[in-house]
Coordinates of N, CA and C in Angstrom, one line a residue:
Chain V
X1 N -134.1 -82.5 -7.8 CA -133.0 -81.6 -7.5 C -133.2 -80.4 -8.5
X2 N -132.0 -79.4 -8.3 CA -132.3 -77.8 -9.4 C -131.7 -78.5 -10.7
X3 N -132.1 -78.4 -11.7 CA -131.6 -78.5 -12.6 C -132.5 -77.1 -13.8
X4 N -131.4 -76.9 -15.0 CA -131.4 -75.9 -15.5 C -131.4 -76.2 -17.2
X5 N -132.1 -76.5 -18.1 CA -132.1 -77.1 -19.5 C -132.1 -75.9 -21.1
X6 N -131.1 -76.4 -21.5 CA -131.3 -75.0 -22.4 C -130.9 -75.8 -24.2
X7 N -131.2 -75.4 -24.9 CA -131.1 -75.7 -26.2 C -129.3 -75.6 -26.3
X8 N -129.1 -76.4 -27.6 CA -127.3 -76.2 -27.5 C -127.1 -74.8 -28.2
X9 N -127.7 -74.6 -29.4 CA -127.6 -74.5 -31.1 C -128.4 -73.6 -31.3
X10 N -128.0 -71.7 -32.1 CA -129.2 -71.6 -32.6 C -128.3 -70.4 -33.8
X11 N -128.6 -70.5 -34.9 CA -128.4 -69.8 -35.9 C -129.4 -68.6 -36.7
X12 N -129.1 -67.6 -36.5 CA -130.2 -66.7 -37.4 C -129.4 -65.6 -38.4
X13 N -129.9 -65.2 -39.1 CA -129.4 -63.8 -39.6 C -129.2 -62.7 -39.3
X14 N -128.6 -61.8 -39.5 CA -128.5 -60.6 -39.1 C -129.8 -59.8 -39.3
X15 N -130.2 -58.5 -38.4 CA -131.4 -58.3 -38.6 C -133.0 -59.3 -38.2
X16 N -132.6 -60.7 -37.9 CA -133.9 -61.2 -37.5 C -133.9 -60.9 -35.7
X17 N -135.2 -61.4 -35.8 CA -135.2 -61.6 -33.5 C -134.2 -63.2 -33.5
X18 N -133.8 -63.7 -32.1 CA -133.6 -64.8 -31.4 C -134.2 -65.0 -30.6
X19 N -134.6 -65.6 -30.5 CA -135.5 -66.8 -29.2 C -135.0 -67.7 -28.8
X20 N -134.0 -67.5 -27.4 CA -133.5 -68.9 -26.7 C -134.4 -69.4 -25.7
X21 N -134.6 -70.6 -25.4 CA -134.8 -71.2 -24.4 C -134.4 -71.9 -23.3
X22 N -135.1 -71.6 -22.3 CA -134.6 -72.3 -21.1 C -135.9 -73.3 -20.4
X23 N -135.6 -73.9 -19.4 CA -136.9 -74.6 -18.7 C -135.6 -75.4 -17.0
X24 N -136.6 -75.0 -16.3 CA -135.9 -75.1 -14.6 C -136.9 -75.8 -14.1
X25 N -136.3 -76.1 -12.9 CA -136.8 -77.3 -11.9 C -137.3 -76.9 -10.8
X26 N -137.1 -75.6 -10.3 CA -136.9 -74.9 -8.9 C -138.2 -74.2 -8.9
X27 N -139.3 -74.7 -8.5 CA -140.6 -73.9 -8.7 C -140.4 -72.7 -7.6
X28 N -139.3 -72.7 -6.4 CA -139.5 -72.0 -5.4 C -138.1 -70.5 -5.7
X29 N -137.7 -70.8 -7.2 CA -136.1 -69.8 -7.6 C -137.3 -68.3 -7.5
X30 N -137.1 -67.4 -6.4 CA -137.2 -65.7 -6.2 C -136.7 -65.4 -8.0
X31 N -135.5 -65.7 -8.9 CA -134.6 -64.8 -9.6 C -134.6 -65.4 -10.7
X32 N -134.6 -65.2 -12.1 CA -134.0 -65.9 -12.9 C -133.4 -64.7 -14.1
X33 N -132.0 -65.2 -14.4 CA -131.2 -64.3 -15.2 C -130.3 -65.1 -16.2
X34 N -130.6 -64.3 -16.9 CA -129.9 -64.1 -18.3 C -127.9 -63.6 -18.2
X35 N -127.4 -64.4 -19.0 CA -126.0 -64.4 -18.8 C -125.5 -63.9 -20.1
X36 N -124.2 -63.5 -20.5 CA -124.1 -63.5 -21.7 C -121.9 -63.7 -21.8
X37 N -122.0 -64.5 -22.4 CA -119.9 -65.0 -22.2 C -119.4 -65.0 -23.9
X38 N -118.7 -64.3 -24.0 CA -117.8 -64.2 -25.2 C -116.7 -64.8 -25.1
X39 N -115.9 -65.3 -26.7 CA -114.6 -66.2 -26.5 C -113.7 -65.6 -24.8
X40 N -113.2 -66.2 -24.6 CA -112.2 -66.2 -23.9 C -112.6 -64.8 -22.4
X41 N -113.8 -64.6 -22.2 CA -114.3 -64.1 -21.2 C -115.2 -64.3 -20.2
X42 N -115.3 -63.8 -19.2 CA -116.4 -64.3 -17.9 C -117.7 -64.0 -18.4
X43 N -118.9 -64.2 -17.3 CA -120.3 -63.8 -17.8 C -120.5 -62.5 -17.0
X44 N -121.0 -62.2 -18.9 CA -121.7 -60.5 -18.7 C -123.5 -60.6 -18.4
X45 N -124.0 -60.2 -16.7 CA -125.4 -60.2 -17.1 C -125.8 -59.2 -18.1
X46 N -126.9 -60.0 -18.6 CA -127.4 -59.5 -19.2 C -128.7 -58.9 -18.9
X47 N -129.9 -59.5 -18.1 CA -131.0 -58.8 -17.5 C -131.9 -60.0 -16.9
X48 N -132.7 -59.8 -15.9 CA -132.8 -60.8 -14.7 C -134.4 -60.3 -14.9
X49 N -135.3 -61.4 -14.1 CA -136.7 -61.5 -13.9 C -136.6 -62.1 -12.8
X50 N -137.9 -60.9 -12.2 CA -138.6 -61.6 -10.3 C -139.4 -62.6 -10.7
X51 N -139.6 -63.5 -9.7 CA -140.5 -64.3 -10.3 C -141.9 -64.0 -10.4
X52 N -142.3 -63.3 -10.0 CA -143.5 -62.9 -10.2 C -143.9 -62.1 -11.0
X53 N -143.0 -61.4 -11.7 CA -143.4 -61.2 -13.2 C -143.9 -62.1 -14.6
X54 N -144.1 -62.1 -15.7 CA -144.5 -62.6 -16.4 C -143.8 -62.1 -17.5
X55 N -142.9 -60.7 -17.7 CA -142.3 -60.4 -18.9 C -141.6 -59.0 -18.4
X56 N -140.6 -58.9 -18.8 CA -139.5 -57.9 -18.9 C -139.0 -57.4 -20.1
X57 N -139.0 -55.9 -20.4 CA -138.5 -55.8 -21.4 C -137.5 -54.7 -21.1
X58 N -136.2 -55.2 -22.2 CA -135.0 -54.0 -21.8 C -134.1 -53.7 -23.0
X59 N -134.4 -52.6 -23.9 CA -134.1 -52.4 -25.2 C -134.5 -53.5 -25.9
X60 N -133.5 -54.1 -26.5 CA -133.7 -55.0 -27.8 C -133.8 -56.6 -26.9
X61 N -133.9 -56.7 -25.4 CA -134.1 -58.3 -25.1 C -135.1 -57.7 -24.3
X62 N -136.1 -58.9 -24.6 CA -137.7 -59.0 -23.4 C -137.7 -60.4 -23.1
X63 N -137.6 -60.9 -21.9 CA -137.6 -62.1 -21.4 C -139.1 -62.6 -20.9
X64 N -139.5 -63.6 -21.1 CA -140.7 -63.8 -20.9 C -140.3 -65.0 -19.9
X65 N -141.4 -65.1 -18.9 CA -141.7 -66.0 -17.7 C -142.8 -66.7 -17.8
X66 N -143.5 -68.2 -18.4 CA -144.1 -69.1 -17.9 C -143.9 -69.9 -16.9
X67 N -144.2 -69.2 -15.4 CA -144.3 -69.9 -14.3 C -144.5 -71.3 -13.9
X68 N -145.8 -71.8 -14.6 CA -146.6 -72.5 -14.4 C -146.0 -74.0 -15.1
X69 N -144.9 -73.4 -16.4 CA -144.5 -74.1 -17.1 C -143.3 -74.2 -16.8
X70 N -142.3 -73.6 -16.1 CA -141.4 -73.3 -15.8 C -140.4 -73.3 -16.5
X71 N -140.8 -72.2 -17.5 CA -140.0 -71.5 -19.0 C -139.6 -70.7 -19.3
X72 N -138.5 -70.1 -19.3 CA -138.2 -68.4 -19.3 C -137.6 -68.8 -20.6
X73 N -137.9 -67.3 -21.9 CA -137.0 -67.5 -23.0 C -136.4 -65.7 -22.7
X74 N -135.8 -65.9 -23.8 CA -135.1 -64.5 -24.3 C -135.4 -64.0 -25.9
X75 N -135.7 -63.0 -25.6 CA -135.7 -62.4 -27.1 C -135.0 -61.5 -27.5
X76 N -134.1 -61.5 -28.6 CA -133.1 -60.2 -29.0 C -133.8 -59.8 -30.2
X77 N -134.3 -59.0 -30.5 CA -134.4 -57.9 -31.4 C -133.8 -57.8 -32.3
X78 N -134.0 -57.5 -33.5 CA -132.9 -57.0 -34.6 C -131.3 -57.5 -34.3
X79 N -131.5 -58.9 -34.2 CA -129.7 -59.4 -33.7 C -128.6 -59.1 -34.4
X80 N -127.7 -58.4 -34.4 CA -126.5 -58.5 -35.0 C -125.5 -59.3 -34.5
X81 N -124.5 -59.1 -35.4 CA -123.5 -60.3 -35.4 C -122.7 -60.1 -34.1
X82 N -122.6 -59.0 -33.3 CA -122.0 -58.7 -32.0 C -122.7 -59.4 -30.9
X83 N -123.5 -60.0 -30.9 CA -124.6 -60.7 -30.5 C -124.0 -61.9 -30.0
X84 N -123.4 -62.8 -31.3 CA -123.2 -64.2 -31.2 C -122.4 -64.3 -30.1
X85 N -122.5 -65.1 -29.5 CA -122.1 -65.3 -28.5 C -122.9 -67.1 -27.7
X86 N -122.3 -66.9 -26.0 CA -123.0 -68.3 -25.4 C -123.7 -67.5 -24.7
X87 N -125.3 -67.8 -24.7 CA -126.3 -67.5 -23.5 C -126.7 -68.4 -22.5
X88 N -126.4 -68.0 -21.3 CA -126.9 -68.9 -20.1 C -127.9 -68.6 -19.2
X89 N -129.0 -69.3 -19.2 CA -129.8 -69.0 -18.1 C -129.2 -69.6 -16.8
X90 N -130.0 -68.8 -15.5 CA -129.5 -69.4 -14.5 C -130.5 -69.5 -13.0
X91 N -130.6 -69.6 -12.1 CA -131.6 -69.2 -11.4 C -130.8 -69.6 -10.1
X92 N -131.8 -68.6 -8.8 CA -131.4 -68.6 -8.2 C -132.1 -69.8 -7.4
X93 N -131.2 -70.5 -6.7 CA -131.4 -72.1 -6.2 C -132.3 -72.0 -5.0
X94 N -132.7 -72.8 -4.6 CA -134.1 -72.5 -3.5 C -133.3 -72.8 -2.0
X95 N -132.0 -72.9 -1.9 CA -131.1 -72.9 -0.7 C -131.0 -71.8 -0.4
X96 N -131.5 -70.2 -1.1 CA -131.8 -69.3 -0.4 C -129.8 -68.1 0.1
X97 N -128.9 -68.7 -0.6 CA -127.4 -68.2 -0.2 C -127.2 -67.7 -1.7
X98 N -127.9 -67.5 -2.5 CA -127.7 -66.8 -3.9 C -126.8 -67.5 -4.6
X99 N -126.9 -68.8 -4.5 CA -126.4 -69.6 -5.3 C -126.7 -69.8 -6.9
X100 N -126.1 -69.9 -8.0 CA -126.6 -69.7 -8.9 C -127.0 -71.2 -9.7
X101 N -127.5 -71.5 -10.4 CA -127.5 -73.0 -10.9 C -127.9 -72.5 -12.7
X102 N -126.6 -72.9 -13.3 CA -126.8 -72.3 -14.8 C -127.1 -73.7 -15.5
X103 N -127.6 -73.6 -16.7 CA -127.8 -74.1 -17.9 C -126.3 -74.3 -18.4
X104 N -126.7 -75.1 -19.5 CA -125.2 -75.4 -20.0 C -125.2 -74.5 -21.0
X105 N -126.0 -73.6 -21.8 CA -125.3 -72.4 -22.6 C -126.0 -72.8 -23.9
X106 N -126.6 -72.1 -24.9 CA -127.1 -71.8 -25.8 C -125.7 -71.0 -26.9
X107 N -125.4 -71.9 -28.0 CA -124.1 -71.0 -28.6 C -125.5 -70.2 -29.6
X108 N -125.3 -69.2 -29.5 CA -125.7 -67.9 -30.5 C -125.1 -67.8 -32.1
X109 N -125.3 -68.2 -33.1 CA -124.5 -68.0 -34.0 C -125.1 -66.8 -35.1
X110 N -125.0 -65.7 -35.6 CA -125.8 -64.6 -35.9 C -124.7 -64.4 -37.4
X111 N -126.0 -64.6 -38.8 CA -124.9 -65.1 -40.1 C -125.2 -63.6 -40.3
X112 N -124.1 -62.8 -41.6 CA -123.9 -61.7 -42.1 C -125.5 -62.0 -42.8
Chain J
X1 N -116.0 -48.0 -11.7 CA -115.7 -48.9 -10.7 C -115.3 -50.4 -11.1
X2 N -114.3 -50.8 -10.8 CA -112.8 -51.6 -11.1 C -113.7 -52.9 -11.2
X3 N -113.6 -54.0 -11.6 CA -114.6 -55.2 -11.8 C -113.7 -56.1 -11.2
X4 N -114.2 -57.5 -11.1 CA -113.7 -58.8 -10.4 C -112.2 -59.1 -10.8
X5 N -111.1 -59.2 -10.6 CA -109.9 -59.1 -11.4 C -109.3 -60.7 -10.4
X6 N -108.4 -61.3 -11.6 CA -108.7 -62.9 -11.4 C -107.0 -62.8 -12.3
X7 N -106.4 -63.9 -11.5 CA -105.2 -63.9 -11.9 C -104.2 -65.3 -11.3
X8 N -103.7 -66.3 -12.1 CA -103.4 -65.6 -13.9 C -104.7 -65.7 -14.6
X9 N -104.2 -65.3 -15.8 CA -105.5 -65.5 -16.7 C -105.7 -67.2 -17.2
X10 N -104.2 -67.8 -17.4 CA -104.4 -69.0 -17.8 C -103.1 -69.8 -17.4
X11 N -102.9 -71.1 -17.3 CA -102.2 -72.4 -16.7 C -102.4 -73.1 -17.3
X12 N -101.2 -73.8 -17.1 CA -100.8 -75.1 -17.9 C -100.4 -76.1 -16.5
X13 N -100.1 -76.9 -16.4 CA -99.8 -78.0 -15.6 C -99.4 -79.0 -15.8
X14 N -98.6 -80.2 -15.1 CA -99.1 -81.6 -15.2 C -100.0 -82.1 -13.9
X15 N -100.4 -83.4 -14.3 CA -101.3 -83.7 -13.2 C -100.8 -84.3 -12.0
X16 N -101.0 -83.9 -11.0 CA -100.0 -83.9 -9.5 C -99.7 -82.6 -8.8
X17 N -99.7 -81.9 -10.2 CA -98.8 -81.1 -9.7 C -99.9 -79.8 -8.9
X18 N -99.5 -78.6 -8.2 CA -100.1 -78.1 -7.5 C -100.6 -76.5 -8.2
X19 N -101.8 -76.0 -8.2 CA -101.8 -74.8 -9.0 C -102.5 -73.7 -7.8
X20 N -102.6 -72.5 -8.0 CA -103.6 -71.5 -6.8 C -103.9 -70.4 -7.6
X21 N -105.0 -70.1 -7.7 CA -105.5 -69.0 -8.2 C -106.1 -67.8 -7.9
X22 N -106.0 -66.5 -7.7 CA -106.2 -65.5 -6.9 C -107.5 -64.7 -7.6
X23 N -108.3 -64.1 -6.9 CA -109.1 -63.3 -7.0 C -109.3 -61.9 -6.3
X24 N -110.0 -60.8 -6.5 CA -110.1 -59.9 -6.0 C -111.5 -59.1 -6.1
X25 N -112.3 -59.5 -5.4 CA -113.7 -58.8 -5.8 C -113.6 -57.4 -6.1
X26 N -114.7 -56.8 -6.0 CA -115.4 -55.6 -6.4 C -115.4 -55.2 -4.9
X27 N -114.8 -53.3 -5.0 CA -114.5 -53.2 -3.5 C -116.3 -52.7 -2.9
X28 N -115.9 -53.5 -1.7 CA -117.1 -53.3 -0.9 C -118.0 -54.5 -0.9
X29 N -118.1 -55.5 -1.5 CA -118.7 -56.9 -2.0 C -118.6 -58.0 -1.3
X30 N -119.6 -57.7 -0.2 CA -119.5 -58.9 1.4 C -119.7 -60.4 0.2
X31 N -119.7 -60.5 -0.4 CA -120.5 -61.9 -0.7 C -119.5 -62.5 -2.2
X32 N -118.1 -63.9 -2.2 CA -117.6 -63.9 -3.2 C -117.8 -65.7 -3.5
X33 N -117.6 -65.6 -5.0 CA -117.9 -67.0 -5.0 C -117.2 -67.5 -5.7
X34 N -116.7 -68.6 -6.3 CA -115.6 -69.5 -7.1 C -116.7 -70.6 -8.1
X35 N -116.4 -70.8 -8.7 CA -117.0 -71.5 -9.8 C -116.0 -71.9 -11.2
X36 N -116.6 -73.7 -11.3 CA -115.9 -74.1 -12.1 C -116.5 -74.4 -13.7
X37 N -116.5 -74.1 -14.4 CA -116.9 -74.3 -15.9 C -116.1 -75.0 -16.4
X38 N -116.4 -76.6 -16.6 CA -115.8 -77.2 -17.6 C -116.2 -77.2 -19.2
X39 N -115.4 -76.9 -19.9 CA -115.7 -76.7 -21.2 C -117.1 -77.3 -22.0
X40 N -117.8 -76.7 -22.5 CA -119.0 -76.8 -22.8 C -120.5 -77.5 -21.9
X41 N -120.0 -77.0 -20.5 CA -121.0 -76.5 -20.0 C -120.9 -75.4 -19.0
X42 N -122.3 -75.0 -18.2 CA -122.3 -74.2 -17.4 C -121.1 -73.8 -16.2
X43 N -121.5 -72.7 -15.6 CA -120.9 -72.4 -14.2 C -121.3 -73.6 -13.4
X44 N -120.4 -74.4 -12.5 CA -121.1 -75.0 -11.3 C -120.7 -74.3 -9.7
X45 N -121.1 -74.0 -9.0 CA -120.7 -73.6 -7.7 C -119.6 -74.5 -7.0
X46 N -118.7 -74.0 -6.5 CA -117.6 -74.5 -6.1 C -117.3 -74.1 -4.6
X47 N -117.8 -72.7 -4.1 CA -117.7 -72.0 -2.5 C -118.1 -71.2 -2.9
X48 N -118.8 -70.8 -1.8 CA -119.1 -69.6 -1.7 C -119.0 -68.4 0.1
X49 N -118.0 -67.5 -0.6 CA -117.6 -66.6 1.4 C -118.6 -65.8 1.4
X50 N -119.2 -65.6 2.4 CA -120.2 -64.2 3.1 C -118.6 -63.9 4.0
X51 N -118.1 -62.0 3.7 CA -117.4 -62.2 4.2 C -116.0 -63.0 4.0
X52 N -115.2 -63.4 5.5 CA -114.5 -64.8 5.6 C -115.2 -65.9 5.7
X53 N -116.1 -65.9 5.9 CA -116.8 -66.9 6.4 C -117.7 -67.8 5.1
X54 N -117.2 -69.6 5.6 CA -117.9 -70.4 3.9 C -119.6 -70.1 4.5
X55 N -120.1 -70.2 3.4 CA -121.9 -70.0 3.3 C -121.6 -71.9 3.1
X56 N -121.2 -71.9 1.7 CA -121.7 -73.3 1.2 C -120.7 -73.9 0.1
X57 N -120.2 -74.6 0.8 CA -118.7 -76.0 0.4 C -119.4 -77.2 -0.3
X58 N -120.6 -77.2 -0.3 CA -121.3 -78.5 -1.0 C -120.5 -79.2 -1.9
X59 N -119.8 -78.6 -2.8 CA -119.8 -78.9 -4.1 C -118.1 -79.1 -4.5
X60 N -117.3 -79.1 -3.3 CA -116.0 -78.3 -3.4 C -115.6 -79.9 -2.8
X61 N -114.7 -80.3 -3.9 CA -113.9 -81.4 -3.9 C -112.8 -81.2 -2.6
X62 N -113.1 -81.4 -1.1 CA -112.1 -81.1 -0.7 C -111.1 -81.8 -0.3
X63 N -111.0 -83.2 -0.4 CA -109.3 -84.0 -0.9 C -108.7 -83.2 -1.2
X64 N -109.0 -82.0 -2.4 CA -107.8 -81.5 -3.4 C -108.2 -80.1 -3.4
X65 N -109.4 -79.8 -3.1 CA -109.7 -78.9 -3.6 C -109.7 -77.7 -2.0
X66 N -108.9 -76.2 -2.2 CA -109.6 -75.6 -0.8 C -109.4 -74.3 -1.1
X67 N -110.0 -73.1 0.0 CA -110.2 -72.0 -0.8 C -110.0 -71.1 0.6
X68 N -109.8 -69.9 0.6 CA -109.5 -69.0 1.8 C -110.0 -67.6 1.5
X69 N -110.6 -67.1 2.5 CA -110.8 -65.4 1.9 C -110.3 -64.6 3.7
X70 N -109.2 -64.7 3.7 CA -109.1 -64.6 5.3 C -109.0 -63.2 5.4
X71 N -109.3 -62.3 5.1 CA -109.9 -61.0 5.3 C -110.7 -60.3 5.2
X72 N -111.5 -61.0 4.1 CA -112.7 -60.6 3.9 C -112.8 -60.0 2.5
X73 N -111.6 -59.9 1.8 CA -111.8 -59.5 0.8 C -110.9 -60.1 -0.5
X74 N -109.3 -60.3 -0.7 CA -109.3 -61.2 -1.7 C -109.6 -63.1 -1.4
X75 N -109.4 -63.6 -2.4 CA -109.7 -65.2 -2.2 C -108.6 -65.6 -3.0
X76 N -108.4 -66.8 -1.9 CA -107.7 -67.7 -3.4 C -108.0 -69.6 -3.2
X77 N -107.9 -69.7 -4.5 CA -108.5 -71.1 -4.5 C -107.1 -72.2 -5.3
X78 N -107.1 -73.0 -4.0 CA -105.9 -73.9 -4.4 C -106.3 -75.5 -5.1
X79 N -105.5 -76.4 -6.1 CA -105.8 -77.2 -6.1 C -104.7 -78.2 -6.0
X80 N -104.4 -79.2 -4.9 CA -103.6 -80.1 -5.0 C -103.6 -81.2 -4.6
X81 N -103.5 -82.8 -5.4 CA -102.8 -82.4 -6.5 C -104.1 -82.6 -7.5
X82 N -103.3 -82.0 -9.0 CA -104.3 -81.6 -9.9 C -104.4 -83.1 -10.4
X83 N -105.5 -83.6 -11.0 CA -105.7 -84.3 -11.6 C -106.2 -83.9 -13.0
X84 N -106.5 -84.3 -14.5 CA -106.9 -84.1 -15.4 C -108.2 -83.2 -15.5
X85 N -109.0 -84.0 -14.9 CA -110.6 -83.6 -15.0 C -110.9 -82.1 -14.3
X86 N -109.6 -81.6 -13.9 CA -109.9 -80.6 -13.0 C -109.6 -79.2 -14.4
X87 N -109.2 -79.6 -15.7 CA -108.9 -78.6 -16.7 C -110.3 -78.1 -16.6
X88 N -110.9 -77.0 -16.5 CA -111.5 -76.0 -16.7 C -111.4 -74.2 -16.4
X89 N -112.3 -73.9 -16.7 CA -112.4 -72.2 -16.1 C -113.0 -72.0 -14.8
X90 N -112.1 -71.8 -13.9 CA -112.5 -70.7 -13.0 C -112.5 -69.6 -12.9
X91 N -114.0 -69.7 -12.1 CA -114.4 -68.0 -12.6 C -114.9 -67.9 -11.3
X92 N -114.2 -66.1 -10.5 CA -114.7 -66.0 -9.3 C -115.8 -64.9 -9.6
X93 N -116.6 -64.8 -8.8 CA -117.9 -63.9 -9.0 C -118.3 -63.0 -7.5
X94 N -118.4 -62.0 -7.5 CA -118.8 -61.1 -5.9 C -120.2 -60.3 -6.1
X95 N -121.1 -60.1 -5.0 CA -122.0 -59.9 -4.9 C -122.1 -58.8 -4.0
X96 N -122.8 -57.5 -3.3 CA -122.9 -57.1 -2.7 C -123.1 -57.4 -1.4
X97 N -124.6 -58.1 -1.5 CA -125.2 -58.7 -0.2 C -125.0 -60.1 -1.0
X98 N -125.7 -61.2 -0.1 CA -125.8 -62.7 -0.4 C -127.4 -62.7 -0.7
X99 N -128.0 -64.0 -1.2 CA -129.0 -64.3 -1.9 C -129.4 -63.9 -2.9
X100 N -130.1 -62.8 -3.3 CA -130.5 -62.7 -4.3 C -130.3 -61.6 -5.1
X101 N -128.6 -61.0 -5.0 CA -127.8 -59.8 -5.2 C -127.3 -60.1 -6.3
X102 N -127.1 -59.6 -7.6 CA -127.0 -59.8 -8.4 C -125.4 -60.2 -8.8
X103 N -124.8 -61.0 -9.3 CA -123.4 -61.3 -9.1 C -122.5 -60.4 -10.5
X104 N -121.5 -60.4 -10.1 CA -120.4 -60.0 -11.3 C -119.3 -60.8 -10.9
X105 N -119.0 -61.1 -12.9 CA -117.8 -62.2 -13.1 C -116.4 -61.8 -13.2
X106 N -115.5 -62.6 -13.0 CA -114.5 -62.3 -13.0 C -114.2 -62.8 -14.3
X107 N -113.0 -62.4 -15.6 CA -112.6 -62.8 -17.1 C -112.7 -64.4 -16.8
X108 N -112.3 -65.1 -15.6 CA -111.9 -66.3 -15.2 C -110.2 -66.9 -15.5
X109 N -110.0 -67.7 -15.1 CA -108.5 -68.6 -15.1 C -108.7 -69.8 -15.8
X110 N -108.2 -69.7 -16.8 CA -108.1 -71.2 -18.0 C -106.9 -72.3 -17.3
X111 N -107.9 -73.1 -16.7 CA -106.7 -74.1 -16.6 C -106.3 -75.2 -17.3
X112 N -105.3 -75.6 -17.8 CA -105.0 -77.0 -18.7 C -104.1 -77.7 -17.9
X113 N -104.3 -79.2 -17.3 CA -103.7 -80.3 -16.9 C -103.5 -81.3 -18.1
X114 N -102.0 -81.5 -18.0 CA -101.6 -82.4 -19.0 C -101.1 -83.8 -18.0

């Protein structure tokens, strides 16, 4: 079945990159996107890959696509603390109705 | 241009008892969806309208659970009666077209069952 796997936990400093991970089950998902949810708010996209890309880059996040592995991460750039947050990968499900099938969320924690 | 607007923002309950939650996509946005997030994990799909019309109920407890978009444009999603496990976030989300259209979230509805 789709299933969507993501790290829980990730702490960095201010000023370094982040690297979250994800890894999916749907060899046949067209889409896969980046989410981003602050306390007490809905999810803001963040930036999506075709699958037939291999890397996207959009300011300070470039998401990279191992197909073959079926691995997308995210990279933030110079993270600041406005950053922290929950990141969710998600993809789009191989039922073809734009269903989405998220990960359970990566908490962001970004220290002064 | 005005974003997914979802109301209330949050509920309280006991369990039995009956709750309904309203939505309002993004105008113009054939494609709306409902989704439940229980606390520390993901979105899960809950319905999804093309239109009035359900795409896909798979996932949608319907003993208790049911949902309407009889115009085509707002939704509302009822739950009765509530039981405990049903405390999460609903979050409705609207699409332009269906498949592979990019979605936008609504703040969501916090619900607590006591």
């Amino acid at each position: 079945g789709e299933d969507v796997e993501q790290s829980l936990f990730l702490s960095v400093r201010e000023g370094d990159s982040s690297v979250i991970n994800c890894t999916y089950t749907d060899s046949s998902s067209t889409y896969l996107y980046w989410y981003k949810q602050e306390p007490g708010a809905g999810l803001q996209l963040l930036t999506y890959i075709f699958s037939n890309m291999d890397m996207k880059q959009d300011q300070r996040l470039t998401v990279l696509l191992n197909k073959k592995d079926k691995h997308l991460s995210l990279r933030i750039a110079d993270t600041q603390t406005g950053d922290s947050a929950i990141y969710f990968c998600a993809e789009a499900g191989s039922s073809n109705t734009g269903k989405l099938i998220f990960g359970q969320g990566t908490t962001l924690q970004v220290k002064p | 241009e005005a974003g997914v607007a979802q109301s209330p923002r949050y509920k309280i309950i006991e369990k039995r008892q009956s709750v309904a939650f309203w939505c309002n996509p993004i105008s113009g946005h054939a494609t709306l969806y409902w989704y439940q997030q229980i606390l520390g994990q993901g979105p899960k799909l809950l319905i999804q309208f093309q239109n009035n019309g359900v795409v896909d109920d798979s996932q949608l407890p319907k003993d208790r659970f049911s949902a309407e978009r009889l115009k085509g444009v707002d939704s509302t999603l009822k739950i009765q009666p509530a039981k405990l496990e049903d405390s999460a976030v609903y979050l409705c989300a609207s699409s332009l077209k269906q498949y592979t259209d990019t979605q936008y979230f609504g703040p969501g509805t916090r619900l607590t069952v006591l």
